[in-house]
Short mmCIF file of C-alpha atoms in Angstrom, two decimals:
data_model
loop_
_atom_site.label_atom_id
_atom_site.label_comp_id
_atom_site.label_asym_id
_atom_site.label_seq_id
_atom_site.Cartn_x
_atom_site.Cartn_y
_atom_site.Cartn_z
CA MET A 1 7.41 106.76 61.72
CA ILE A 2 5.95 104.05 59.46
CA TRP A 3 3.46 102.04 61.51
CA GLN A 4 3.78 98.82 59.44
CA LEU A 5 7.56 98.71 59.99
CA ASP A 6 7.04 99.64 63.64
CA LEU A 7 4.61 96.76 64.19
CA PHE A 8 6.88 94.30 62.29
CA LEU A 9 9.97 95.18 64.37
CA LEU A 10 7.98 95.11 67.62
CA LEU A 11 6.71 91.61 66.83
CA PHE A 12 10.32 90.49 66.17
CA VAL A 13 11.40 92.03 69.49
CA ILE A 14 8.67 90.13 71.37
CA ILE A 15 9.59 86.88 69.58
CA CYS A 16 13.26 87.37 70.53
CA ALA A 17 12.30 88.10 74.15
CA LEU A 18 10.21 84.95 74.39
CA ALA A 19 12.99 82.87 72.80
CA ALA A 20 15.64 84.31 75.11
CA ILE A 21 13.77 83.37 78.29
CA ASN A 22 12.62 79.95 77.05
CA VAL A 23 15.77 78.46 75.52
CA ARG A 24 17.67 76.11 77.86
CA ASP A 25 21.19 76.77 76.61
CA LEU A 26 22.47 79.96 78.31
CA LEU A 27 24.95 80.75 75.50
CA SER A 28 22.03 80.70 73.03
CA ALA A 29 20.05 82.92 75.39
CA ALA A 30 22.93 85.44 75.42
CA ILE A 31 23.18 85.50 71.64
CA ILE A 32 19.37 85.81 71.27
CA LEU A 33 19.52 88.74 73.71
CA GLY A 34 22.07 90.35 71.40
CA ALA A 35 19.67 89.89 68.47
CA TYR A 36 16.92 91.38 70.68
CA SER A 37 19.10 94.43 71.31
CA PHE A 38 19.80 94.80 67.61
CA PHE A 39 16.11 94.68 66.73
CA MET A 40 15.57 97.28 69.48
CA CYS A 41 18.27 99.42 67.84
CA MET A 42 16.45 99.24 64.48
CA LEU A 43 13.21 100.18 66.27
CA TRP A 44 14.85 103.30 67.65
CA ALA A 45 16.34 104.32 64.35
CA GLU A 46 12.83 103.90 62.88
CA MET A 47 11.34 106.08 65.65
CA GLY A 48 13.84 108.89 64.84
CA ALA A 49 15.97 108.49 67.99
CA VAL A 50 19.24 108.02 66.11
CA ASP A 51 21.51 108.80 69.10
CA VAL A 52 19.73 106.17 71.18
CA ALA A 53 20.09 103.73 68.29
CA PHE A 54 23.87 104.26 68.17
CA THR A 55 24.19 103.80 71.93
CA GLU A 56 22.06 100.65 71.86
CA ALA A 57 24.07 99.11 68.98
CA THR A 58 27.43 99.73 70.68
CA VAL A 59 26.69 99.42 74.37
CA SER A 60 23.76 97.03 74.67
CA ALA A 61 24.16 94.76 71.61
CA GLY A 62 27.97 94.90 71.69
CA VAL A 63 29.28 95.19 75.23
CA GLY A 64 26.21 93.53 76.80
CA THR A 65 26.51 90.40 74.66
CA VAL A 66 30.26 90.19 75.38
CA LEU A 67 29.59 90.43 79.13
CA PHE A 68 26.88 87.76 79.03
CA VAL A 69 29.02 85.36 76.95
CA ALA A 70 32.03 85.88 79.26
CA ALA A 71 29.88 85.21 82.32
CA VAL A 72 28.45 82.06 80.74
CA PHE A 73 31.96 80.79 79.98
CA LYS A 74 33.03 81.51 83.59
CA THR A 75 30.02 79.64 85.03
CA VAL A 76 27.72 76.91 83.78
CA ARG A 77 26.11 76.71 80.33
CA ARG A 78 23.11 74.48 81.05
CA SER A 79 19.91 75.78 82.60
CA LYS A 80 17.09 73.70 84.02
CA ASP A 81 14.24 75.89 82.84
CA MET B 1 -13.25 102.00 71.91
CA LEU B 2 -11.65 99.53 69.45
CA GLU B 3 -10.18 102.45 67.56
CA LEU B 4 -8.68 103.77 70.78
CA LEU B 5 -7.09 100.39 71.48
CA LEU B 6 -5.70 100.01 67.97
CA SER B 7 -4.36 103.56 67.69
CA LYS B 8 -2.18 102.96 70.77
CA TYR B 9 -1.08 99.46 69.67
CA ASN B 10 2.57 100.14 70.54
CA TYR B 11 1.77 100.80 74.18
CA TRP B 12 0.00 97.45 74.44
CA LEU B 13 2.97 95.67 72.91
CA TYR B 14 5.32 97.44 75.37
CA VAL B 15 3.15 96.20 78.23
CA ILE B 16 3.33 92.67 76.83
CA LEU B 17 7.14 92.95 76.63
CA MET B 18 7.27 94.26 80.21
CA MET B 19 5.15 91.34 81.43
CA ILE B 20 7.48 88.88 79.66
CA GLY B 21 10.36 90.38 81.64
CA LEU B 22 8.39 90.31 84.89
CA TYR B 23 7.42 86.63 84.28
CA ALA B 24 11.06 85.73 83.72
CA MET B 25 12.11 87.51 86.91
CA LEU B 26 9.39 85.83 89.00
CA ALA B 27 9.01 82.34 87.56
CA LYS B 28 12.39 81.30 86.16
CA ARG B 29 14.69 79.55 88.62
CA ASN B 30 17.97 80.09 86.82
CA LEU B 31 19.67 83.29 87.93
CA VAL B 32 20.95 84.23 84.43
CA LYS B 33 17.36 83.90 83.15
CA LYS B 34 16.22 86.29 85.87
CA LEU B 35 18.90 88.77 84.76
CA ILE B 36 17.76 88.46 81.13
CA GLY B 37 14.20 89.15 82.33
CA MET B 38 15.42 92.29 84.12
CA ASN B 39 17.08 93.49 80.92
CA ILE B 40 13.85 92.94 78.95
CA PHE B 41 11.85 94.83 81.60
CA GLN B 42 14.25 97.78 81.47
CA THR B 43 14.19 97.99 77.67
CA ALA B 44 10.37 97.90 77.71
CA VAL B 45 10.31 100.95 80.02
CA ILE B 46 12.90 102.74 77.84
CA LEU B 47 10.81 101.96 74.74
CA PHE B 48 7.77 103.54 76.36
CA TYR B 49 9.67 106.71 77.19
CA VAL B 50 11.22 107.07 73.71
CA SER B 51 7.86 106.52 72.02
CA ILE B 52 6.45 109.52 73.94
CA GLY B 53 8.81 111.80 71.99
CA VAL B 54 7.65 110.61 68.55
CA LYS B 55 5.62 113.07 66.46
CA THR B 56 3.76 112.36 63.27
CA GLY B 57 3.63 114.61 60.22
CA ASP B 58 6.32 116.82 58.75
CA VAL B 59 9.05 116.16 61.34
CA THR B 60 12.63 114.95 61.14
CA VAL B 61 15.40 113.82 63.47
CA PRO B 62 16.68 116.54 65.83
CA ILE B 63 19.89 117.35 63.89
CA LEU B 64 20.47 120.83 62.41
CA PRO B 65 21.48 120.70 58.72
CA TYR B 66 23.60 123.89 58.99
CA GLY B 67 25.62 125.46 61.78
CA HIS B 68 25.22 129.10 62.78
CA HIS B 69 28.42 130.28 61.06
CA HIS B 70 27.70 129.42 57.42
CA GLY B 71 25.40 132.29 56.58
CA HIS B 72 22.27 130.27 57.32
CA GLU B 73 20.79 132.40 60.03
CA GLN B 74 17.15 131.35 59.63
CA ALA B 75 15.10 130.71 62.72
CA ILE B 76 14.65 127.14 63.89
CA ASN B 77 11.06 125.96 64.15
CA VAL B 78 10.86 123.46 67.00
CA ALA B 79 7.66 121.93 65.57
CA HIS B 80 9.68 120.48 62.65
CA TYR B 81 11.87 118.33 64.87
CA LEU B 82 11.28 115.37 67.19
CA ASN B 83 11.45 116.00 70.92
CA PRO B 84 15.08 115.13 71.89
CA LEU B 85 14.56 115.27 75.67
CA PRO B 86 13.32 111.62 76.10
CA HIS B 87 16.13 110.50 73.79
CA VAL B 88 18.94 111.89 75.92
CA LEU B 89 17.33 110.72 79.17
CA MET B 90 16.91 107.18 77.85
CA LEU B 91 20.44 107.18 76.41
CA THR B 92 21.66 107.50 79.99
CA ALA B 93 19.24 104.78 81.07
CA ILE B 94 20.72 102.32 78.53
CA VAL B 95 24.23 102.86 79.87
CA VAL B 96 23.01 102.50 83.44
CA SER B 97 21.16 99.27 82.53
CA ILE B 98 24.27 97.69 81.04
CA ALA B 99 26.35 98.74 84.07
CA THR B 100 23.74 97.08 86.30
CA ALA B 101 23.91 93.92 84.21
CA GLY B 102 27.71 93.89 84.47
CA VAL B 103 27.64 94.16 88.29
CA ALA B 104 24.94 91.46 88.45
CA LEU B 105 27.01 89.11 86.24
CA ALA B 106 30.04 89.64 88.54
CA VAL B 107 27.84 88.71 91.53
CA LEU B 108 26.61 85.64 89.61
CA ILE B 109 30.22 84.49 89.04
CA LEU B 110 30.91 84.84 92.78
CA ILE B 111 27.73 82.83 93.60
CA TYR B 112 28.81 80.14 91.18
CA ARG B 113 32.29 79.90 92.76
CA ARG B 114 30.74 79.42 96.20
CA TYR B 115 27.80 77.11 95.43
CA ARG B 116 28.88 75.49 92.11
CA THR B 117 25.40 76.06 90.71
CA LEU B 118 23.20 78.88 89.41
CA GLU B 119 19.77 77.34 90.09
CA GLU B 120 17.88 79.15 92.82
CA ASP B 121 16.28 76.04 94.35
CA GLU B 122 19.61 74.22 94.63
CA ILE B 123 21.23 77.23 96.29
CA LEU B 124 18.36 77.40 98.79
CA LYS B 125 18.72 73.66 99.48
CA ILE B 126 22.48 73.99 100.09
CA ASN B 127 21.83 76.88 102.48
CA GLN B 128 19.15 74.88 104.33
CA GLU B 129 21.45 71.88 104.74
CA ALA B 130 24.25 74.12 106.01
CA GLY B 131 21.86 75.74 108.51
CA THR B 132 20.63 72.53 110.13
#
């Protein structure tokens, strides 16, 4: 584990989390959540948990983003806050 | 004291991430935003558990370079590998979290079909008007 890379990726994860809950367009929020999951996947590969990184990249960044985008298309795209 | 705080910097950042998720669940009025906050909260907890299994020093990922049937019968020293137990537990937690999110999104679609909105205050107002 390289602590500089760890800190860098963690800062990106926190930035993505803040952006995902503050953006008003729900489709953008879903895509930013996918980017968040991908940064999380890199964080796990960096921590040595390669199996968790594979699962995160396929299940959370892949299927999760597809589910969120499909739900946004089925409902409304605008959010008030 | 400062050294203690800085040496555990990742735990502090996980707590910040968890509080971002909690804030989104409590303060945001849109239901999809609440669900995103729940996802962030879950991943913060999973990050904390995986980071417990990290070792420093001469360690590598828990994958054996040789099987037992290739003439490499040397003993395996556990101290040279990361602890895989938090990894497999949290692997299950990721799958459970995405299943939870899928069920929640299905419920959100049903709520939208009934109320034509996903804002919590508007739903409460519609319910109040129907009650009186």
